[in-house]
Short mmCIF file of C-alpha atoms and ligand atoms in Angstrom, two decimals:
data_model
loop_
_atom_site.label_atom_id
_atom_site.label_comp_id
_atom_site.label_asym_id
_atom_site.label_seq_id
_atom_site.Cartn_x
_atom_site.Cartn_y
_atom_site.Cartn_z
CA UNK A 569 118.01 102.68 95.54
CA UNK A 570 117.89 99.90 92.69
CA UNK A 571 114.79 99.64 91.04
CA UNK A 572 115.42 95.81 91.53
CA UNK A 573 116.15 95.72 95.18
CA UNK A 574 113.46 93.76 97.04
CA UNK A 575 113.76 93.78 100.82
CA UNK A 576 111.09 92.14 103.25
CA UNK A 577 110.55 93.35 106.71
CA UNK A 578 108.50 91.80 109.47
CA UNK A 579 107.67 93.90 112.66
CA UNK A 580 107.29 91.63 115.86
CA UNK A 581 105.51 92.44 119.07
CA UNK A 582 104.01 90.32 121.74
CA UNK A 583 100.11 90.50 120.53
CA UNK A 584 100.54 91.60 116.98
CA UNK A 585 97.55 94.20 117.77
CA UNK A 586 99.18 97.13 119.03
CA UNK A 587 103.07 98.19 118.20
CA UNK A 588 103.93 95.96 115.47
CA UNK A 589 100.60 96.62 113.16
CA UNK A 590 101.30 100.29 114.00
CA UNK A 591 105.05 100.09 113.00
CA UNK A 592 103.44 98.51 109.53
CA UNK A 593 101.14 100.78 108.78
CA UNK A 594 103.61 103.91 109.56
CA UNK A 595 106.35 102.12 107.28
CA UNK A 596 103.75 101.47 104.25
CA UNK A 597 102.70 105.07 104.32
CA UNK A 598 106.55 106.24 104.31
CA UNK A 599 107.09 103.74 101.34
CA UNK A 600 103.96 105.02 99.44
CA UNK A 601 104.95 108.21 99.82
CA UNK A 602 108.44 107.42 98.51
CA UNK A 603 107.13 105.37 95.75
CA UNK A 604 109.11 102.55 97.38
CA UNK A 605 106.21 100.22 98.16
CA UNK A 606 106.87 97.81 95.29
CA UNK A 607 110.85 97.22 96.63
CA UNK A 608 110.49 97.01 100.11
CA UNK A 609 107.48 94.93 101.73
CA UNK A 610 106.39 94.81 105.13
CA UNK A 611 104.33 92.68 107.33
CA UNK A 612 103.81 92.25 111.18
CA UNK A 613 103.24 89.32 113.50
CA UNK A 614 103.09 88.46 117.13
CA UNK A 615 104.71 86.35 119.54
CA UNK A 616 101.49 85.05 121.01
CA UNK A 617 98.74 83.39 119.04
CA UNK A 618 95.88 84.72 121.46
CA UNK A 619 94.72 87.50 119.38
CA UNK A 620 95.05 85.36 115.97
CA UNK A 621 92.86 87.28 113.21
CA UNK A 622 91.85 89.96 115.24
CA UNK A 623 92.19 93.62 114.13
CA UNK A 624 94.53 95.88 116.04
CA UNK A 625 93.36 96.85 119.46
CA UNK A 626 90.55 99.62 118.93
CA UNK A 627 92.75 101.85 121.29
CA UNK A 628 95.96 101.57 118.85
CA UNK A 629 93.26 102.07 115.87
CA UNK A 630 91.93 105.13 117.38
CA UNK A 631 95.12 106.82 118.11
CA UNK A 632 96.41 106.11 114.66
CA UNK A 633 93.95 107.07 112.65
CA UNK A 634 94.59 110.42 114.18
CA UNK A 635 97.78 110.41 112.38
CA UNK A 636 96.56 109.27 109.24
CA UNK A 637 97.10 105.42 109.62
CA UNK A 638 94.31 103.25 109.22
CA UNK A 639 95.25 99.74 110.86
CA UNK A 640 93.59 97.02 109.10
CA UNK A 641 95.87 93.98 109.38
CA UNK A 642 94.89 90.73 111.13
CA UNK A 643 96.98 89.32 113.83
CA UNK A 644 98.87 86.18 113.40
CA UNK A 645 101.71 84.65 115.19
CA UNK A 646 105.24 84.45 114.02
CA UNK A 647 106.70 81.17 112.60
CA UNK A 648 110.25 79.77 111.92
CA UNK A 649 109.37 79.92 108.18
CA UNK A 650 109.16 83.80 108.59
CA UNK A 651 113.09 83.55 108.60
CA UNK A 652 113.11 82.58 105.17
CA UNK A 653 111.03 85.00 103.98
CA UNK A 654 112.04 88.20 105.51
CA UNK A 655 115.36 89.52 105.47
CA UNK A 656 114.93 92.07 108.58
CA UNK A 657 112.82 90.91 111.52
CA UNK A 658 112.55 93.87 114.17
CA UNK A 659 111.38 93.19 117.54
CA UNK A 660 109.88 95.95 119.71
CA UNK A 661 111.39 95.00 122.97
CA UNK A 662 113.80 92.59 124.75
CA UNK A 663 111.09 90.12 125.57
CA UNK A 664 110.02 90.07 121.76
CA UNK A 665 114.02 89.68 120.82
CA UNK A 666 114.62 86.70 123.15
CA UNK A 667 111.62 84.74 121.64
CA UNK A 668 112.70 85.31 118.20
CA UNK A 669 115.83 84.31 118.83
CA UNK A 670 114.56 81.02 120.53
CA UNK A 671 112.41 80.60 117.03
CA UNK A 672 115.58 81.34 114.77
CA UNK A 673 115.81 78.03 112.82
CA UNK A 674 119.91 78.83 112.56
CA UNK A 675 122.37 81.01 113.54
CA UNK A 676 122.32 83.09 110.10
CA UNK A 677 118.46 83.35 110.60
CA UNK A 678 119.42 84.99 114.25
CA UNK A 679 121.53 87.60 112.40
CA UNK A 680 118.20 88.78 110.96
CA UNK A 681 116.74 89.83 114.34
CA UNK A 682 117.18 93.69 115.21
CA UNK A 683 115.66 96.21 117.68
CA UNK A 684 113.57 98.57 116.22
CA UNK A 685 114.40 101.05 118.69
CA UNK A 686 117.54 101.07 117.38
CA UNK A 687 116.75 102.74 114.34
CA UNK A 688 115.65 106.05 116.23
CA UNK A 689 117.18 109.34 115.64
CA UNK A 690 115.49 111.89 117.69
CA UNK A 691 113.96 109.74 120.94
CA UNK A 692 116.38 107.87 122.63
CA UNK A 693 114.83 104.92 123.71
CA UNK A 694 115.98 101.24 123.98
CA UNK A 695 112.44 99.59 123.42
CA UNK A 696 109.19 100.22 122.12
CA UNK A 697 107.23 99.82 125.22
CA UNK A 698 104.11 97.52 125.51
CA UNK A 699 100.96 100.19 125.85
CA UNK A 700 98.38 97.26 126.27
CA UNK A 701 97.73 97.84 130.19
CA UNK A 702 98.42 101.44 130.05
CA UNK A 703 96.33 104.56 129.05
CA UNK A 704 96.33 107.03 126.19
CA UNK A 705 99.61 108.70 126.74
CA UNK A 706 101.09 105.04 126.04
CA UNK A 707 99.79 104.81 122.93
CA UNK A 708 100.80 108.49 121.98
CA UNK A 709 104.04 107.28 123.09
CA UNK A 710 104.36 104.25 120.74
CA UNK A 711 103.08 106.40 117.96
CA UNK A 712 106.02 108.88 118.47
CA UNK A 713 108.75 106.34 118.96
CA UNK A 714 107.73 104.48 115.74
CA UNK A 715 107.40 107.32 113.49
CA UNK A 716 110.78 108.38 114.51
CA UNK A 717 112.15 104.56 114.21
CA UNK A 718 110.30 104.06 110.74
CA UNK A 719 111.82 107.37 109.64
CA UNK A 720 115.14 106.06 110.68
CA UNK A 721 114.77 102.48 108.90
CA UNK A 722 113.88 104.12 105.80
CA UNK A 723 117.08 106.05 105.73
CA UNK A 724 119.04 102.90 106.59
CA UNK A 725 117.38 101.07 103.66
CA UNK A 726 118.00 103.73 100.96
CA UNK A 727 121.49 103.98 102.21
CA UNK A 728 122.20 100.59 102.64
CA UNK A 729 120.18 99.06 99.48
CA UNK A 730 121.95 95.46 99.86
CA UNK A 731 122.49 95.34 103.47
P1 4NP B 618 101.48 94.28 121.69
O1 4NP B 618 100.53 94.57 122.52
O2 4NP B 618 102.45 93.19 121.65
O3 4NP B 618 102.13 95.52 121.20
O4 4NP B 618 100.35 94.05 120.07
C1 4NP B 618 99.82 93.70 123.59
C2 4NP B 618 98.81 93.07 122.87
C3 4NP B 618 98.22 91.79 123.61
C4 4NP B 618 98.68 91.90 125.02
C5 4NP B 618 100.04 92.05 125.54
C6 4NP B 618 100.41 93.10 124.49
N1 4NP B 618 98.00 90.74 125.55
O5 4NP B 618 98.78 90.10 126.77
O6 4NP B 618 97.12 90.06 125.36
#
């Protein structure tokens, strides 16, 4: 990947306290491992604003830290300006994707929206399921899926530096 390349990626879920902060934490870890953190920037946001300013959910943080991801981001709501500031906007499920399409300020902006699960290579899923109202296995499942998707996303970015 060219040293000049800079790509900005926004992960989006419903509350920005479980799935998208984890996606950001995993991806940041992989980028730092591969020395790409200056060229690919990541952030996360939520469709809702009801957790504004909060740390990620304590359950999500507890499961993530066991795999080495210390999640310290603060929840914020996605905004239409994000479509100017980011190159790729990745939704965790179809509900997120529909809300993002409504928010997109133009057809060109809509093209930036993709499904995170489409980057999975090992686990065959079509969404990253919402763990909020479930138990521990749901959080572990989200970790498994997002580690797989982040690996696939990183490979995609390395192979398509201009894409
Ligand atoms: P997330 O999970 O979208 O992965 O952050 C949720 C967090 C909060 C709520 C729903 C899902 N909620 O209804 O408050």
